CSV table of C-alpha atoms in Angstrom, one decimal:
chain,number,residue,atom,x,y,z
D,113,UNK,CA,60.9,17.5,-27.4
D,114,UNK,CA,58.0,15.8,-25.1
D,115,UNK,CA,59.2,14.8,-22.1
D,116,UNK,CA,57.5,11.9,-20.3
D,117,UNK,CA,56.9,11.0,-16.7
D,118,UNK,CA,57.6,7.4,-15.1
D,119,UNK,CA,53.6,6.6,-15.2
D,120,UNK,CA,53.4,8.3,-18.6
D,121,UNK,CA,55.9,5.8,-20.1
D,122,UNK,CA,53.8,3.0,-18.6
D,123,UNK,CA,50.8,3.8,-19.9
D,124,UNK,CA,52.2,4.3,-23.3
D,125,UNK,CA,53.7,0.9,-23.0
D,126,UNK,CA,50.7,-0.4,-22.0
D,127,UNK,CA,48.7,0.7,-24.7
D,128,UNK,CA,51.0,-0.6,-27.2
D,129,UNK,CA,51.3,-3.9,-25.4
D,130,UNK,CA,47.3,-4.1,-25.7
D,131,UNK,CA,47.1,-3.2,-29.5
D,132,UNK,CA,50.1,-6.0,-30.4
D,133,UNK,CA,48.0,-8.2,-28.8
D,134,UNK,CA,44.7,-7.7,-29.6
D,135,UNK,CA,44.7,-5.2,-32.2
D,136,UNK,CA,42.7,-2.7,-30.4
D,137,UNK,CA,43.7,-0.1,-27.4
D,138,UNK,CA,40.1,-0.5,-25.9
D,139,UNK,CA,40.5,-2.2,-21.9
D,140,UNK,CA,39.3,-6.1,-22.4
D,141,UNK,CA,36.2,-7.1,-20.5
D,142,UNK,CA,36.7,-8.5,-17.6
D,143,UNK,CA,39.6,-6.3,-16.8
D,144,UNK,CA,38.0,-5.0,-13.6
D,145,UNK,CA,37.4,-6.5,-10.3
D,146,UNK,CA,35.3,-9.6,-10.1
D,147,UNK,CA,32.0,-9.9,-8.6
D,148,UNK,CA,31.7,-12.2,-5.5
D,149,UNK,CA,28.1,-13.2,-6.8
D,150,UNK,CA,28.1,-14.6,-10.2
D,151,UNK,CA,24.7,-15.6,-12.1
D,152,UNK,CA,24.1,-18.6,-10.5
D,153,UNK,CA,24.7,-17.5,-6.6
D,154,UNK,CA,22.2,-14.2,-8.0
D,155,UNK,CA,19.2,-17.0,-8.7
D,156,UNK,CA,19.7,-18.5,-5.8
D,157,UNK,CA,19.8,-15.2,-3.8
D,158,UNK,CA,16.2,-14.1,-5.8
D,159,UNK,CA,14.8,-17.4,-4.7
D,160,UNK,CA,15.6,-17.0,-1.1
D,161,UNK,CA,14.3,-13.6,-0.8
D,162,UNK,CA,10.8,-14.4,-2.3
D,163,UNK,CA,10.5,-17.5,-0.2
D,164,UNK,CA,11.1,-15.5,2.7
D,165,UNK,CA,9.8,-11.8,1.9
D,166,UNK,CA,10.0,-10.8,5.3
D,167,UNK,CA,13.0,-11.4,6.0
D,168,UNK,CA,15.4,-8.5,7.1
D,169,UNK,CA,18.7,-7.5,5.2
D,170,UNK,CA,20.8,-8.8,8.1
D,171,UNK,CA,19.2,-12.3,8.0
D,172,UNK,CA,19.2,-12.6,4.3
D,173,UNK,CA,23.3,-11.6,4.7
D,174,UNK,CA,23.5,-13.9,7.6
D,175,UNK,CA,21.9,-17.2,5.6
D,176,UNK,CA,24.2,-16.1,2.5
D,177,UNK,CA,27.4,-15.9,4.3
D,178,UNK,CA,26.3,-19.6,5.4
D,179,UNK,CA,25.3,-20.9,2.0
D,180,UNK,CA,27.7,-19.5,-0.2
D,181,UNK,CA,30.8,-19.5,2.1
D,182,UNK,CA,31.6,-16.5,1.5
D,183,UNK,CA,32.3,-13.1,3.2
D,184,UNK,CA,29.7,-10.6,2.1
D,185,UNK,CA,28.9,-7.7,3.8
D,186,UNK,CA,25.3,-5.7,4.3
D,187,UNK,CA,25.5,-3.4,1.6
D,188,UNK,CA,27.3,-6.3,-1.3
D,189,UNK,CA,23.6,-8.1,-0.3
D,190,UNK,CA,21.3,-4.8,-0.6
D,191,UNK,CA,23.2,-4.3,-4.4
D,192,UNK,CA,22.7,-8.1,-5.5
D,193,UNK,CA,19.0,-7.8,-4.1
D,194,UNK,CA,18.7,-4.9,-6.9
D,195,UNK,CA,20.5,-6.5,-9.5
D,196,UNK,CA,17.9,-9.3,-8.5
D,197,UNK,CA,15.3,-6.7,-9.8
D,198,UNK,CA,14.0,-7.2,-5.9
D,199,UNK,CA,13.7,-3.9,-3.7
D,200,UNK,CA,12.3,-3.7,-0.3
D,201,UNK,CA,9.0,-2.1,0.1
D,202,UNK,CA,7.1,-1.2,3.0
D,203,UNK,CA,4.0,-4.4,3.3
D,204,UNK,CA,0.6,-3.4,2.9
D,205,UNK,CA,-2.0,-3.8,5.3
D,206,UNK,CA,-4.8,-6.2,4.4
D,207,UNK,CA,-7.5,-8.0,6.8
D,208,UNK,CA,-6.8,-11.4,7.4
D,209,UNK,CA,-9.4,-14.1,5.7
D,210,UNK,CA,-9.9,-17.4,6.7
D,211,UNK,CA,-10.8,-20.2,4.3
D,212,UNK,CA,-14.6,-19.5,5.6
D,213,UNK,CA,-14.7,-15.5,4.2
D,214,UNK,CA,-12.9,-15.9,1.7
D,215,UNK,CA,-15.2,-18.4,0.6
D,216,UNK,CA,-18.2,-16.2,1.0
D,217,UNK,CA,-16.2,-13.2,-0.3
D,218,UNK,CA,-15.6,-15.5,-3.6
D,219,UNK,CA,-19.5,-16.4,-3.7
D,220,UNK,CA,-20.3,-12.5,-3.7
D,221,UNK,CA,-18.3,-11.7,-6.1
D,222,UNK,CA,-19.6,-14.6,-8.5
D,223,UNK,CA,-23.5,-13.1,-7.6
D,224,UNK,CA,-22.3,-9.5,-8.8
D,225,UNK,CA,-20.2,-11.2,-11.8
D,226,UNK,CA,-23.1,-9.8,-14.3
D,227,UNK,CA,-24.0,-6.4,-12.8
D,228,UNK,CA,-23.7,-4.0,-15.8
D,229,UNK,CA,-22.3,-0.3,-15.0
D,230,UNK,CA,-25.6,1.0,-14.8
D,231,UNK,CA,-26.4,-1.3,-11.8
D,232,UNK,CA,-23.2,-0.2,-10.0
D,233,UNK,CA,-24.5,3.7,-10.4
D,234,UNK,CA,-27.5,3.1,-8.0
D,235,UNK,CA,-25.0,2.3,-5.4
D,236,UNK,CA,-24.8,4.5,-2.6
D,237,UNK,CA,-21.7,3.8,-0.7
D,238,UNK,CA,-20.9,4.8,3.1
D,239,UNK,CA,-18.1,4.0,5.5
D,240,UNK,CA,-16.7,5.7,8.2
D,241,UNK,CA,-12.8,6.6,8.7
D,242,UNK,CA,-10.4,8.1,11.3
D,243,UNK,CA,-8.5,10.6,10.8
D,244,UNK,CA,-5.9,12.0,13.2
D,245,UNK,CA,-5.0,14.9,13.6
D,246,UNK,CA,-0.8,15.2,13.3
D,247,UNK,CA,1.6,18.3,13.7
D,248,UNK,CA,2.6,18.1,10.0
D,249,UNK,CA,2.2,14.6,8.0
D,250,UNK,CA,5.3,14.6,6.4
D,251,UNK,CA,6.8,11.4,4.4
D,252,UNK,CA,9.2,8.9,6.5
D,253,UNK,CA,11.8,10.2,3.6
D,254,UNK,CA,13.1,13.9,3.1
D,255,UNK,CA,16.0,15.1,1.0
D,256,UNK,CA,19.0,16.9,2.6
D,257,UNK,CA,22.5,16.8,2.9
D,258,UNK,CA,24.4,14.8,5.8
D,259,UNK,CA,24.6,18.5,7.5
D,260,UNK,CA,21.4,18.8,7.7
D,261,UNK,CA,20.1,16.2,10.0
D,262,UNK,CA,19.3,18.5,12.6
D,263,UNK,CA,17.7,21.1,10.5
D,264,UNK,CA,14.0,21.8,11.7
D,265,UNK,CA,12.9,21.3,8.6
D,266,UNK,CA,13.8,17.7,7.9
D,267,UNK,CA,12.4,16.4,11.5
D,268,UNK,CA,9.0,14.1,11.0
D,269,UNK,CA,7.2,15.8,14.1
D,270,UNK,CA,5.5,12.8,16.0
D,271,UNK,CA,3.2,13.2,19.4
D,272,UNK,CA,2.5,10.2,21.7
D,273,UNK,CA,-1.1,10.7,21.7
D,274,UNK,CA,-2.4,12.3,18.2
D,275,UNK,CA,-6.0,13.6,18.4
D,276,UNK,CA,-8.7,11.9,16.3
D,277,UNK,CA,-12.2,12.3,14.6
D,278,UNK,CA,-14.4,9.6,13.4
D,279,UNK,CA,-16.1,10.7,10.5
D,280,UNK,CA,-19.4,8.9,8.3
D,281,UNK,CA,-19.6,10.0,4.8
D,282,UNK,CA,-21.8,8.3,1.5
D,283,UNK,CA,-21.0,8.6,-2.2
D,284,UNK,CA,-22.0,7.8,-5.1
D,285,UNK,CA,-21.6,8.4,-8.8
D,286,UNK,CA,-23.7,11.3,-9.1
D,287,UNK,CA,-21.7,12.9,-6.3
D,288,UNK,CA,-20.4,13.4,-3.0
D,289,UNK,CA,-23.0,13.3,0.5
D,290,UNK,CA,-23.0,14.4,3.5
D,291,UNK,CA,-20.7,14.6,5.8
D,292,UNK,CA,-21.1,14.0,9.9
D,293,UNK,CA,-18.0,13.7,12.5
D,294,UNK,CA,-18.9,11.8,15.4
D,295,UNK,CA,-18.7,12.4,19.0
D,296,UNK,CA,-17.9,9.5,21.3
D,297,UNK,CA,-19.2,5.9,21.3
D,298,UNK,CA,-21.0,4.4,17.9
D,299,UNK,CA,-23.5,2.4,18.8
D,300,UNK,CA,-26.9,1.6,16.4
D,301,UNK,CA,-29.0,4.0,18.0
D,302,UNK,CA,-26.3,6.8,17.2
D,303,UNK,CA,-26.1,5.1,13.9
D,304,UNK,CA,-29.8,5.5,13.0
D,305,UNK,CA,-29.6,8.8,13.7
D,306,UNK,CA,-26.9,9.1,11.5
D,307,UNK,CA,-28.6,7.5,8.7
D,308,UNK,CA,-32.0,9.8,9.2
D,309,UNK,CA,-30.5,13.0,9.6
D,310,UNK,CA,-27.6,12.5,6.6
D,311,UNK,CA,-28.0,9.6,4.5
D,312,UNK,CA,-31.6,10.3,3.6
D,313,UNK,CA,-31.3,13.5,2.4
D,314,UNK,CA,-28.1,12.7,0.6
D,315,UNK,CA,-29.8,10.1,-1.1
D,316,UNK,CA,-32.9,12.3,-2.2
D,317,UNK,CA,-30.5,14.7,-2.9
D,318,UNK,CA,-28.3,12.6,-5.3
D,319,UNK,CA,-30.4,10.2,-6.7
D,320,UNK,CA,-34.2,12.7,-7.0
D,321,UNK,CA,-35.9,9.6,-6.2
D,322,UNK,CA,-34.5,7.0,-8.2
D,323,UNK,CA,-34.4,4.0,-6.7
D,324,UNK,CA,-30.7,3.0,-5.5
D,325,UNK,CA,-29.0,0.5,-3.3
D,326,UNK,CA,-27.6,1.4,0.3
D,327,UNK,CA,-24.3,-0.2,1.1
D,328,UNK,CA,-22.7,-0.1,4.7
D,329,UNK,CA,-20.1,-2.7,6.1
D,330,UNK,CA,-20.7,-5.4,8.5
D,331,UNK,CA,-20.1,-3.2,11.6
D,332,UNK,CA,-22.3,-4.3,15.0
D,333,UNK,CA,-24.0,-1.0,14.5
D,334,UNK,CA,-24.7,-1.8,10.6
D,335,UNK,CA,-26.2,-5.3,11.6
D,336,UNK,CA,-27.9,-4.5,15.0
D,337,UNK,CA,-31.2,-5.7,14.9
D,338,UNK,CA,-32.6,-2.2,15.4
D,339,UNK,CA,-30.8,-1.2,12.5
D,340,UNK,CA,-32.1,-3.5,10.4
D,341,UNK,CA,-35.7,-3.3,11.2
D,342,UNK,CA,-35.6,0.4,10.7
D,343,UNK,CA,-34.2,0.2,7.3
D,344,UNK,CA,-36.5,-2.1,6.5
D,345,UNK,CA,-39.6,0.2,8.1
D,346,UNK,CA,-38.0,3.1,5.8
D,347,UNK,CA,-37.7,0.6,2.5
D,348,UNK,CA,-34.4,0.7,1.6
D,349,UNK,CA,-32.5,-2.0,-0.1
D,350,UNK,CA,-28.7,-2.7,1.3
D,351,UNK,CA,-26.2,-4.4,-0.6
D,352,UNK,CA,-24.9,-7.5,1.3
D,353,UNK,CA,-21.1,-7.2,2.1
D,354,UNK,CA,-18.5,-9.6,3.0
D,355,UNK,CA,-16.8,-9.7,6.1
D,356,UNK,CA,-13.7,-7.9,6.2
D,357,UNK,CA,-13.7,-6.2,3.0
D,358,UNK,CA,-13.4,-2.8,3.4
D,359,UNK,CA,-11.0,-2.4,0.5
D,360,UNK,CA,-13.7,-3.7,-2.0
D,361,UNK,CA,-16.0,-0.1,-1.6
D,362,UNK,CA,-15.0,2.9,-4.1
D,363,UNK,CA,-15.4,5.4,-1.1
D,364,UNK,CA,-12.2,3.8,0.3
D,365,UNK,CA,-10.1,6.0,-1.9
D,366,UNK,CA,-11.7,9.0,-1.3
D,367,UNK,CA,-10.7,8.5,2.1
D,368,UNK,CA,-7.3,8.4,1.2
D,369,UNK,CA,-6.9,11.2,-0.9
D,370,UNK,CA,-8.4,13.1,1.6
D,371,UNK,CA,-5.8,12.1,4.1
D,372,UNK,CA,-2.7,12.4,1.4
D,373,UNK,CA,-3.9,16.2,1.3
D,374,UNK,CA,-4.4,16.5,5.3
């Protein structure tokens, strides 16, 4: 003999209830608990939060609370902002271009529509970067348990004043130049000396005297008057850049790969 507790009983009734009236034991949909948000109140949610990207969580929750007149809290937004197939990303940093650049930017780029591959190789690219110098570049992120907040391990060591080097470096697609950290002020007299003592002989190095095309940004110390005469005493042919559009030049990556291994 099987003897039955009070719940069991009601779960066996249950069942049986189900199956009489649907033929099956498996729960109906819909069974559960319903969502405050249904499909419609989700496309309307989407198209707040790509009309107003920045926008944070709390204001997003704030203006939904108002238009749906509802009571939603921080965390029933954050999951409908998923379901959305939204997810909040840190921005990336871009320069800002008035009509006027991007203009000229869009003119460049229609002049060097037709350069074949073989045209890009004769491009020797330079730039200069800043690297600082951190106790331990570690991700804004770490993985731990709520015990371990205070372990040593899981801090992101920060300073108030992180030491820096500037740096110059050229590249191109027969291989890495030279490389030259700088020390104190840039100005174009520092910068021809730069370009005599390491971008010469990177070029004769990497090109054995092929002809090639210089590239350097718009910089005061890349357009100084001094600076150009001398490159055009010494003969060498610079690609014209657009203003504010460092992110257009290969040796920008290199940079960062350098940095992500720092």
């Amino acid at each position: 003999m099987i003897l039955c507790t009070v719940d069991d009983a009601s779960t066996v009734h249950n069942i049986i209830q189900r199956f009489r009236e649907s033929g099956t034991i498996s729960v109906r949909k819909g069974q559960g608990r319903k969502t405050l948000l249904d499909a419609r109140d989700l496309r309307a949610l989407r198209r707040h939060c790509i009309t107003y990207r920045n926008a944070t969580l709390m204001e997003v929750t704030t203006w939904a609370q108002e238009y749906f007149q509802k009571t939603l809290s921080v965390n029933t937004i954050h999951r409908a902002i998923r379901h959305c197939r939204l997810k909040l990303y840190r921005s990336k940093k871009k320069p800002y271009l008035n009509m006027i650049q991007k203009h000229r930017r869009f003119l460049w780029a229609k002049a060097h529509l037709k350069w074949t591959v073989a045209k890009w190789k004769t491009v020797l690219w330079s730039d200069e970067s800043k690297f600082k110098v951190l106790f331990g570049k570690l991700g804004r992120h770490v993985k731990r348990t709520r015990e371990d907040k205070d372990n040593p391990s899981c801090y992101q060591r920060s300073v108030q004043k992180p030491a820096s080097l500037m740096v110059w470096g050229c590249m191109s697609v027969c291989g890495m130049g030279s490389l030259h950290i700088w020390k104190g002020t840039i100005n174009a007299e520092r910068y021809i000396q730069v370009l005599e003592q390491h971008m010469i002989p990177s070029r004769r190095r990497l090109f054995q005297g092929r002809p090639c095309i210089f590239q350097h940004y718009n910089a005061r110390p890349h357009t100084a008057s001094i600076t150009t005469s001398w490159l055009h005493r010494r003969r060498i042919r610079v690609l014209k850049w657009p203003a504010c559009s460092p992110g257009l030049s290969p040796i920008k990556n290199i940079w960062c790969i350098i940095k992500r291994k720092m």
